[in-house]
Short mmCIF file of C-alpha atoms and ligand atoms in Angstrom, two decimals:
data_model
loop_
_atom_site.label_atom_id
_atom_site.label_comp_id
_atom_site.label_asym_id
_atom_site.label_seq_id
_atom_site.Cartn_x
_atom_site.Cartn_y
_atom_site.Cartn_z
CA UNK X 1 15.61 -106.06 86.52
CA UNK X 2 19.30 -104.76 85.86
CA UNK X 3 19.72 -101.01 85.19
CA UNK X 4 19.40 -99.70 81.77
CA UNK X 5 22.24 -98.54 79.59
CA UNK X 6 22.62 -94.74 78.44
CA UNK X 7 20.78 -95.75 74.80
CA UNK X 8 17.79 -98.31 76.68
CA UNK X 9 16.97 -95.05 79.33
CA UNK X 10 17.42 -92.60 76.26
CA UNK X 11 14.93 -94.93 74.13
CA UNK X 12 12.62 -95.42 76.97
CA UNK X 13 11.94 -91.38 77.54
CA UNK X 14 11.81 -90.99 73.52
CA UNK X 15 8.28 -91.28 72.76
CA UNK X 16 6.90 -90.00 76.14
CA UNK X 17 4.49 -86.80 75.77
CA UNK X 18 6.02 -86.25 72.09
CA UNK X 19 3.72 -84.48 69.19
CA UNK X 20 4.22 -86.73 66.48
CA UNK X 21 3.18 -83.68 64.33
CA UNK X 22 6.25 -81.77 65.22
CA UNK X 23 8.81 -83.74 66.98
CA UNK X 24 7.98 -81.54 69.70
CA UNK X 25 8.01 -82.65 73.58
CA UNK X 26 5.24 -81.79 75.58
CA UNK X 27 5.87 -82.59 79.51
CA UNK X 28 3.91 -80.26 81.86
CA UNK X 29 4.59 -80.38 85.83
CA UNK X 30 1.76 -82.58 87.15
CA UNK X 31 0.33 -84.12 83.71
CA UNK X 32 -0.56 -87.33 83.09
CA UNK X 33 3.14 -86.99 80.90
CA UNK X 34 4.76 -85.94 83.60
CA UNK X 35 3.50 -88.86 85.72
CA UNK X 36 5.11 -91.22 83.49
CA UNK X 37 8.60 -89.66 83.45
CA UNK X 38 8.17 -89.70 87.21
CA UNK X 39 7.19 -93.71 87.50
CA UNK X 40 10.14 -94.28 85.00
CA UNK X 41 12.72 -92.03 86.99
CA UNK X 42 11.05 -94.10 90.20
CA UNK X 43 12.00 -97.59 88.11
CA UNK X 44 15.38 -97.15 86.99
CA UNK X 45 16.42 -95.74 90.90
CA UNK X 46 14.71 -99.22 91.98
CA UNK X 47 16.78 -101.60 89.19
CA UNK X 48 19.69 -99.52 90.42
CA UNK X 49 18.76 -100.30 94.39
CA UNK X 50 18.94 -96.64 94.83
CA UNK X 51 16.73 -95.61 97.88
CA UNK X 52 13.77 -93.64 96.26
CA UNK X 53 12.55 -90.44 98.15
CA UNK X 54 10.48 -87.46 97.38
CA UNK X 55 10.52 -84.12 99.31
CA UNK X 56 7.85 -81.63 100.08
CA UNK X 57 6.90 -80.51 96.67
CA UNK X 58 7.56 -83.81 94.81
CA UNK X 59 11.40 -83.39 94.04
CA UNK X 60 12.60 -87.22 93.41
CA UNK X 61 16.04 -88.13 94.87
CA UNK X 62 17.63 -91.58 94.28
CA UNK X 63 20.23 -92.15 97.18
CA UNK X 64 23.17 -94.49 96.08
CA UNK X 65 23.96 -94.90 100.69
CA UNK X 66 22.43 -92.79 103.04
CA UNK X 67 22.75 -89.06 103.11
CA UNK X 68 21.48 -89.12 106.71
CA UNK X 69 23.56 -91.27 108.44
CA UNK X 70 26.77 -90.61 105.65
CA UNK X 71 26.35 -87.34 104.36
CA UNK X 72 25.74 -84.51 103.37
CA UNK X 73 26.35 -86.20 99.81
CA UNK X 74 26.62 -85.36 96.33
CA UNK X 75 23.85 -85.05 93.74
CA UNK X 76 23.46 -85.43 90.07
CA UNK X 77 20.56 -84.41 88.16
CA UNK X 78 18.62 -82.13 86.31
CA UNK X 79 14.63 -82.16 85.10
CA UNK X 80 12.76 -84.19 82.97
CA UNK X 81 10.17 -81.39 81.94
CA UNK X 82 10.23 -79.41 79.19
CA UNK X 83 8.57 -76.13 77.38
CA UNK X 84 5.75 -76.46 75.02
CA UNK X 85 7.24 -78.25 71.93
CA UNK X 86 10.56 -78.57 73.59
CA UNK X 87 13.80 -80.84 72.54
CA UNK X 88 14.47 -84.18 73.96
CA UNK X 89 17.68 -83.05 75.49
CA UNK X 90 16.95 -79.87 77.78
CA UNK X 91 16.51 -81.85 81.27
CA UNK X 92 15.93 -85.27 80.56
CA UNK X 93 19.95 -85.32 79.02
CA UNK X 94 21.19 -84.38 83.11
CA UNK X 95 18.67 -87.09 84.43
CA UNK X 96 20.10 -90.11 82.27
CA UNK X 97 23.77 -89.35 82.33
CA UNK X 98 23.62 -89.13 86.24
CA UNK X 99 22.15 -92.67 86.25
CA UNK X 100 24.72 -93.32 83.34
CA UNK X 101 27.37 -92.51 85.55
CA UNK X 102 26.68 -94.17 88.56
CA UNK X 103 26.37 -97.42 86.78
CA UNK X 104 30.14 -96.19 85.34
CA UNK X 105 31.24 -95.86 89.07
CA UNK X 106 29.69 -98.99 89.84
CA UNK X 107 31.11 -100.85 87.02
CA UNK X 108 34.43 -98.98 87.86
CA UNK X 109 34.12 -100.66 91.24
CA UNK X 110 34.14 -97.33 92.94
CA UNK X 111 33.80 -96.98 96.30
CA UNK X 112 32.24 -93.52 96.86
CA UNK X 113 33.86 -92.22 100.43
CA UNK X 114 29.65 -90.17 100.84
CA UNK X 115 26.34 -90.57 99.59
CA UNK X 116 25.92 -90.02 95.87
CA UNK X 117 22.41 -88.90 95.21
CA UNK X 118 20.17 -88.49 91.68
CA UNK X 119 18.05 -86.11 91.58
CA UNK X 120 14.60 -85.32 89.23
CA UNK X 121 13.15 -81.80 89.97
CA UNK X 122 9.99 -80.92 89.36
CA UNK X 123 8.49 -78.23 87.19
CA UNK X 124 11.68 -76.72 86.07
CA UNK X 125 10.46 -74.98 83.17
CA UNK X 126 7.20 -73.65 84.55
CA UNK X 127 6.05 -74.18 81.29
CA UNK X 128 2.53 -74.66 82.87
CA UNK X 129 1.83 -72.16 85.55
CA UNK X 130 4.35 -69.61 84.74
CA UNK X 131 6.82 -69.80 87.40
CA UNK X 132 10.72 -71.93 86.40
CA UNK X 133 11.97 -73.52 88.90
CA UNK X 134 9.40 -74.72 90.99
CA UNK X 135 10.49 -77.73 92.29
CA UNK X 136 13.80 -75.94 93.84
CA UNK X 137 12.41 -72.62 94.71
CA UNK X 138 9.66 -73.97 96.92
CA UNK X 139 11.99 -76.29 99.12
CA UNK X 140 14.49 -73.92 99.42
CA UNK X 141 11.93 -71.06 100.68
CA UNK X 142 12.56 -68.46 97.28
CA UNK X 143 9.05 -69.43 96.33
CA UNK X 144 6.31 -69.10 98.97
CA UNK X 145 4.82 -71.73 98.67
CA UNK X 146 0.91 -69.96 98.95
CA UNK X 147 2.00 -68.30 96.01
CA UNK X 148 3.14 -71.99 94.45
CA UNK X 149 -0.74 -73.29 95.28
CA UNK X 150 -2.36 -70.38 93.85
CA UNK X 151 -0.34 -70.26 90.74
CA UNK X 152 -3.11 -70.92 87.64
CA UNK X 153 -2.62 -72.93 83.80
CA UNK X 154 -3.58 -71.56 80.66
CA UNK X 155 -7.13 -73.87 81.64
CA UNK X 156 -7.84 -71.71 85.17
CA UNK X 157 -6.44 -74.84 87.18
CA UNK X 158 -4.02 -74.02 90.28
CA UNK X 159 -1.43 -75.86 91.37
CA UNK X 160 -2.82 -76.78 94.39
CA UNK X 161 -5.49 -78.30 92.10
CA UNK X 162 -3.47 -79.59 89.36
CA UNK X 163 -0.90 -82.00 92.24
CA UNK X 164 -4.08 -82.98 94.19
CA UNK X 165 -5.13 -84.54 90.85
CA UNK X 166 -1.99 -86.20 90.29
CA UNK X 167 -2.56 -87.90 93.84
CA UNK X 168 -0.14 -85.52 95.89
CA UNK X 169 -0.73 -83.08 98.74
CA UNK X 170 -0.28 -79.45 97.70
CA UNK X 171 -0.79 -78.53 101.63
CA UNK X 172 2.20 -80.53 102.34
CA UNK X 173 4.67 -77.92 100.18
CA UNK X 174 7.28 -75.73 101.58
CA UNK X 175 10.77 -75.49 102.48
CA UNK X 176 12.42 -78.49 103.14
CA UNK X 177 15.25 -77.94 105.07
CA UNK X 178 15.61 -81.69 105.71
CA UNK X 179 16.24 -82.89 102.03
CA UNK X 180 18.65 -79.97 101.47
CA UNK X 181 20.61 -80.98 104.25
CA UNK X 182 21.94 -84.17 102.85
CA UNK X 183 22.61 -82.41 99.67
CA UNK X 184 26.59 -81.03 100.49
CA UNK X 185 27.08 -80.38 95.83
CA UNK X 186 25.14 -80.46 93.43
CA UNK X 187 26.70 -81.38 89.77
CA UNK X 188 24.08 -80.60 87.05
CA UNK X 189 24.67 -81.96 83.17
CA UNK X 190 22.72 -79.97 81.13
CA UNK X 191 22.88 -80.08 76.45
CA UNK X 192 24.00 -76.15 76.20
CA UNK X 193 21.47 -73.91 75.30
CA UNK X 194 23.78 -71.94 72.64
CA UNK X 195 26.70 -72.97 70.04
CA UNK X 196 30.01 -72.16 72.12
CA UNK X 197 31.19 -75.61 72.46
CA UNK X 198 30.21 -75.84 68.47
CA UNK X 199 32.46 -73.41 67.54
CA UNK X 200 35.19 -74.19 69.79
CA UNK X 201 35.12 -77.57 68.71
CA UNK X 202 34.58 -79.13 71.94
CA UNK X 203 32.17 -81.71 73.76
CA UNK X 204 31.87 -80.89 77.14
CA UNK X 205 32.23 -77.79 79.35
CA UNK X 206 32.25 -76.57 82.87
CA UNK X 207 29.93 -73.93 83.83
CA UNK X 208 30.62 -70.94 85.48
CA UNK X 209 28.00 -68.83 86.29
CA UNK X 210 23.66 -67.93 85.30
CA UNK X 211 23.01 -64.71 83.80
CA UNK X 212 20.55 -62.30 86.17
CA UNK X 213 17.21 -62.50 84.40
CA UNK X 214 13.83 -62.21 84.93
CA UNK X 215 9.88 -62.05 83.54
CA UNK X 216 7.55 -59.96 83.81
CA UNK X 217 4.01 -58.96 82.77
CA UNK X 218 2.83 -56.47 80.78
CA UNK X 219 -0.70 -55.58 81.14
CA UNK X 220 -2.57 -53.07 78.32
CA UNK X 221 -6.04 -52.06 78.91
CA UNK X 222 -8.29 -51.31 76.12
CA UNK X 223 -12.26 -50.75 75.06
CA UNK X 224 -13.96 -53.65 74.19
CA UNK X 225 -16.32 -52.51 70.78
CA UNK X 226 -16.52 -53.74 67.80
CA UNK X 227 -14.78 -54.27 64.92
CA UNK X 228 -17.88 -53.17 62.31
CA UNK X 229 -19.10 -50.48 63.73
CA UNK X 230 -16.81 -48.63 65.69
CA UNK X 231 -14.58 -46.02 63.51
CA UNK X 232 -10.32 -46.22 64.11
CA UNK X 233 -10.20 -42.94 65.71
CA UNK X 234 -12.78 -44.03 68.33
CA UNK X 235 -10.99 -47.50 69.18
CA UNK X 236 -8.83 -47.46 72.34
CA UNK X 237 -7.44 -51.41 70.68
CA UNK X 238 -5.34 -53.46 73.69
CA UNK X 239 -3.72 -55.35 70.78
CA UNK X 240 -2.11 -52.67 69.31
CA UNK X 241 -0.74 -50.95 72.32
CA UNK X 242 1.05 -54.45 73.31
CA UNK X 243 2.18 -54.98 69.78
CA UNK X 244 3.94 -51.33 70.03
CA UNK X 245 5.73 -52.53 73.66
CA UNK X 246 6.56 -55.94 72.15
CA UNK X 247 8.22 -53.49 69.25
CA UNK X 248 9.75 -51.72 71.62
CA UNK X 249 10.72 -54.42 73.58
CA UNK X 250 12.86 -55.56 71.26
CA UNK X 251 14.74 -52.27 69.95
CA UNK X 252 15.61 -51.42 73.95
CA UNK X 253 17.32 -55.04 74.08
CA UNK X 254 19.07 -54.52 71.29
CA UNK X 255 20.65 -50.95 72.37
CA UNK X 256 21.62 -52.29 76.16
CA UNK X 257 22.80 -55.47 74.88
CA UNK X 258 20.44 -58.06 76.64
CA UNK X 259 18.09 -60.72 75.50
CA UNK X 260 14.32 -59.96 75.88
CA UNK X 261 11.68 -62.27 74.66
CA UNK X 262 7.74 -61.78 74.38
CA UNK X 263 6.74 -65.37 73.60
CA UNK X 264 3.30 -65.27 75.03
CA UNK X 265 0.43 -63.30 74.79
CA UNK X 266 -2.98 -63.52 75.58
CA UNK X 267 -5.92 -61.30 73.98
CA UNK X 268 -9.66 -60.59 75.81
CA UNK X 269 -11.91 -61.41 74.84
CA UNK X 270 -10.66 -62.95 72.13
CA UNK X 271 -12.96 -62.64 69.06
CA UNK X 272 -11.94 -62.07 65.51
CA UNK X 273 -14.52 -59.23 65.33
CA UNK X 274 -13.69 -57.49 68.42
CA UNK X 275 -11.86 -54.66 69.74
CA UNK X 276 -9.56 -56.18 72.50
CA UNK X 277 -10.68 -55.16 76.10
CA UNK X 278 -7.32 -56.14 77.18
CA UNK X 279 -4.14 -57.57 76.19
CA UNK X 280 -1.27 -59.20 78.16
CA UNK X 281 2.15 -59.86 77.20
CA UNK X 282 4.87 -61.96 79.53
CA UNK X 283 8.94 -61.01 78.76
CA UNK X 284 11.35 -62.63 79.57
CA UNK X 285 14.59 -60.41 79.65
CA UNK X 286 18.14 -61.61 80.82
CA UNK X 287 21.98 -60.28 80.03
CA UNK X 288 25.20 -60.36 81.37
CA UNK X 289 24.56 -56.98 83.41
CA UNK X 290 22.09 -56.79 85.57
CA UNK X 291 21.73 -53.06 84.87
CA UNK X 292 21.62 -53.34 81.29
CA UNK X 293 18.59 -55.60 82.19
CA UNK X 294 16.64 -53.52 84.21
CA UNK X 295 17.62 -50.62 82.05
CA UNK X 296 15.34 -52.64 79.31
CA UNK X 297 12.80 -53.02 82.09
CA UNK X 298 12.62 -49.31 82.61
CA UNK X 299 12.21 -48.55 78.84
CA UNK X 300 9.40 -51.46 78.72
CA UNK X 301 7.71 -50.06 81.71
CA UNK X 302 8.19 -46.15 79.94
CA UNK X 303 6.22 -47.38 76.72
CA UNK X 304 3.64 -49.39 78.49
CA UNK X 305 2.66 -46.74 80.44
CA UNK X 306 1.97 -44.37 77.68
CA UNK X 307 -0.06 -46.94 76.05
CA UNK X 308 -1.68 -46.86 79.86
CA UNK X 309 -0.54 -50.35 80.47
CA UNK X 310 1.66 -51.41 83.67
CA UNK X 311 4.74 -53.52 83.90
CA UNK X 312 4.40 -56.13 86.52
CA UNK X 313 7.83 -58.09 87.90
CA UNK X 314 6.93 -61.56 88.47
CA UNK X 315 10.14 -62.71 89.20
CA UNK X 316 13.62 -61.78 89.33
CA UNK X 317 16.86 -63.81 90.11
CA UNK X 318 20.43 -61.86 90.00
CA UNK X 319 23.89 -63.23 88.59
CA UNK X 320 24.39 -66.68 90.26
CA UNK X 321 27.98 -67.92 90.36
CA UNK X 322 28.75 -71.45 90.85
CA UNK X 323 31.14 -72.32 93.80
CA UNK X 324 34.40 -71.28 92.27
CA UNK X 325 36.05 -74.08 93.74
CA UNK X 326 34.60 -76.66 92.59
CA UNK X 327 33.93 -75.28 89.26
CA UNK X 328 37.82 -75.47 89.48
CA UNK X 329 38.17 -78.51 90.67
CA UNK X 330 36.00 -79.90 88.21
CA UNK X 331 38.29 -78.16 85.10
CA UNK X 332 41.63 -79.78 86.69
CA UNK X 333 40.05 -82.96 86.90
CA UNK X 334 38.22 -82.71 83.01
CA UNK X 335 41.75 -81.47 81.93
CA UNK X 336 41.23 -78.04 81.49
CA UNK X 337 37.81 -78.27 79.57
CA UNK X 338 36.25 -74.65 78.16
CA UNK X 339 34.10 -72.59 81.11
CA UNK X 340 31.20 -71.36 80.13
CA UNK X 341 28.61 -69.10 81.53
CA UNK X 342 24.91 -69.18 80.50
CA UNK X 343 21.62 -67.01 80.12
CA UNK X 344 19.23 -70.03 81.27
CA UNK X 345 18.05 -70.57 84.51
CA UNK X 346 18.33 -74.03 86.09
CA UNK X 347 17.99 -75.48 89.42
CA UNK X 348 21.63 -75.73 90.43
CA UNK X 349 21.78 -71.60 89.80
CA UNK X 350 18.80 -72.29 92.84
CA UNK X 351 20.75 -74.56 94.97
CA UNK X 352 23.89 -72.40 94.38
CA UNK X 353 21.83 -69.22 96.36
CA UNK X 354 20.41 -71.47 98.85
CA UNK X 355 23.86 -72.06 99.55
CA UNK X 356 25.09 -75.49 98.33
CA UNK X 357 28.41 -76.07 96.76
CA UNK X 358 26.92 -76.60 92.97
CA UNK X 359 28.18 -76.16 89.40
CA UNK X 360 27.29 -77.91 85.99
CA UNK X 361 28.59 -79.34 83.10
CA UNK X 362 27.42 -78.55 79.31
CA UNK X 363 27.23 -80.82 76.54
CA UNK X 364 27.72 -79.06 72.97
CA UNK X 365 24.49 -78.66 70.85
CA UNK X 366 25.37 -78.76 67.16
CA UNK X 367 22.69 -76.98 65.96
CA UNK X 368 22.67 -74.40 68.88
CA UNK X 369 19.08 -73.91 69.36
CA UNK X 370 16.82 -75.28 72.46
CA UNK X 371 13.50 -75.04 73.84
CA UNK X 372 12.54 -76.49 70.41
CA UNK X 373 12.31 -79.73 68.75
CA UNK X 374 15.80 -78.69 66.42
CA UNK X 375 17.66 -79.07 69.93
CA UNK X 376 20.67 -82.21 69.34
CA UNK X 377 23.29 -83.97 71.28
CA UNK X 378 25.26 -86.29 69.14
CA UNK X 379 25.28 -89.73 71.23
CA UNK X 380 28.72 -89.57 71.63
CA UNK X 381 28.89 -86.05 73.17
CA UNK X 382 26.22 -87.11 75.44
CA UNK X 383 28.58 -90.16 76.15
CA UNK X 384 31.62 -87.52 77.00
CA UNK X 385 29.53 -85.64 79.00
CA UNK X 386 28.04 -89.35 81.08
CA UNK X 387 32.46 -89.80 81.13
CA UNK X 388 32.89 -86.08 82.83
CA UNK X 389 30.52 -86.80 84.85
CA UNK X 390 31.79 -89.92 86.44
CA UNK X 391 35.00 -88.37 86.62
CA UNK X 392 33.97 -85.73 88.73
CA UNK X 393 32.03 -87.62 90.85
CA UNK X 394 34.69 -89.94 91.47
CA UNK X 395 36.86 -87.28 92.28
CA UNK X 396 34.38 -85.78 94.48
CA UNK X 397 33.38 -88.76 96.60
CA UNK X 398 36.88 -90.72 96.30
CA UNK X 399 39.61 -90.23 98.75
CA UNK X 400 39.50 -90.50 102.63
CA UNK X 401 36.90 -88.46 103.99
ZN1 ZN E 1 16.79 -77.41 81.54
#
């Protein structure tokens, strides 16, 4: 079997756990979806003769020589996961270029002086129990991993549960020391998540560092009655004290200049003609400043608690600056190619705390928007960005050692 080109990989993912309804991608950590994205990733590592291992919580990493004996190397990659009704770009774009541009390197007939690695993470968007950034929080030891296990779907299933069905061992996670070790940078491609590169008329970017942001979970009690019978001055309605947060939510973003997003909710019990017992609301609030984004938090937690509700932090990850090095390196190389920073989380923000040398390249997204079906990379940005990326790691792995 001889390795796919850019357009075969990009054709092959296509149709894989897409809602022909909306054009939306539906990939959940552990799904049967999921499973085949994994099997393909596991393929095109094989046609490439790429040595094929996974770590403790199921990360794959495709070894182009051996990081043990050779490295610590340098890895390409990104996720092939996505939200609900996600685009076809956010993840699966860094996964396919990096296999794009080893086969450049190859076809270059470069001879990379260390281990060049390609990497799938798992669960990036936590789309299904909650939590981004599984895969790399767990095996770097910034998600304990009894917390990973215990972490439930929309459906009550853990994730203990939900791997053991998908044939893996959820006692088995942790940190993994071991597979970060060979790991010396990480170089994730990534379709940008905004329209800078649109508007300065540009394919390709370096990026510079992740926003601080965070989510959290707003809880608002209420009396369970019913909607007939009981009068409005007697109700004590869940529903409408979240609704007034969410409100609120919104108006304290706007005056500290963040981003805050309530894009999930969930109502008990959940009958048209009851009065909700409870009500629960998950933001998602991020910003340049870190105090400008706990300053929302504050004002969120203020209203809730007049409603009587609670404001509950479930995670939290400061400003993360790529290696400024390297993101330099990488500019000089790309000729002086915009910087950008971003407000999305992604795993090389993780391996960047943990320590490794790790930056990323963005590929400009027309229409701007992601998480969402509307989310584009014309092919022949998506080629420029496979091109940067072979340039870097050429750059990074040529020379004498
Ligand atoms: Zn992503």
């Amino acid at each position: 079997m001889s390795p796919s080109t850019f357009q075969a990989m990009w054709a092959a993912l296509s149709p894989v756990g897409r809602d022909a309804r909306t054009g939306g991608y539906r990939r959940f950590a552990w799904s049967p979806e999921d499973h085949q994205l994994r099997e393909w990733f596991a393929q095109e590592a094989t046609a490439r003769g790429l040595e094929l291992t996974e770590d403790r919580m199921g990360n794959q990493w495709a070894w182009w020589g051996d990081p043990d004996t050779a490295g610590p190397g340098l890895v390409l990659g990104s996720h092939l996961d996505s939200v609900p009704d996600g685009g076809a770009y956010d993840g699966p774009l860094g996964v396919v270029s990096a296999l794009a541009a080893v086969d450049a390197l190859r076809g270059a007939g470069h001879r990379p002086n260390r281990p060049i690695g390609v990497a799938n993470f798992v669960d990036e968007e936590g789309a299904r129990f909650g939590i981004a950034l599984v895969g790399s929080r767990v095996i770097t030891g910034l998600l304990d991993a009894d917390r990973a296990r215990s972490l439930t779907d929309g459906d009550g299933i853990t994730m203990a549960e939900a791997m053991r069905a998908a044939g893996r061992d959820p006692d088995a996670i942790g940190p993994d020391p071991e597979t970060l070790r060979r790991v010396g940078t990480y170089v994730e491609l990534h379709v940008e998540q905004g329209r800078a590169l649109a508007d300065l008329d540009a394919p390709v970017a370096v990026g510079t560092d992740i926003w601080p942001h965070g989510r959290w979970r707003i809880d608002m009690p209420g009396e369970a009655n019913h909607a007939g019978t009981t009068r409005l001055a007697d109700r004590r309605d869940a529903v409408l004290g979240l609704a007034g947060v969410i409100q609120g939510t919104r108006e304290a973003a706007e005056r500290r200049g963040c981003l805050a997003t309530v894009g999930k909710v969930a109502i008990e019990p959940g009958g048209v003609n009851a009065i909700a017992s409870h009500a629960t609301g998950w933001l998602d609030a991020r910003g340049a400043n870190p105090d400008a984004v706990r300053g929302v938090i504050q004002d969120v937690t203020a209203m809730a608690r007049a409603h009587g509700g609670e404001v509950h932090e479930e995670s939290w990850t400061p400003v993360t600056e790529f290696t400024p090095d390297l993101v330099s390196r990488m500019r000089e190389v790309l000729g002086g190619i915009p910087a950008l920073g971003t407000g999305a989380g992604h795993d090389a923000g993780v391996l960047a705390q943990y320590g490794i040398d790790a930056a990323m390249l963005f590929v400009r997204n027309p229409t701007g928007v992601s998480h969402s079906p509307a989310e584009l990379a014309e092919e022949a940005d998506c080629l420029a960005g496979v091109h940067a990326l072979a340039a870097v790691a050429a750059d990074l792995t040529g020379g004498e050692r």
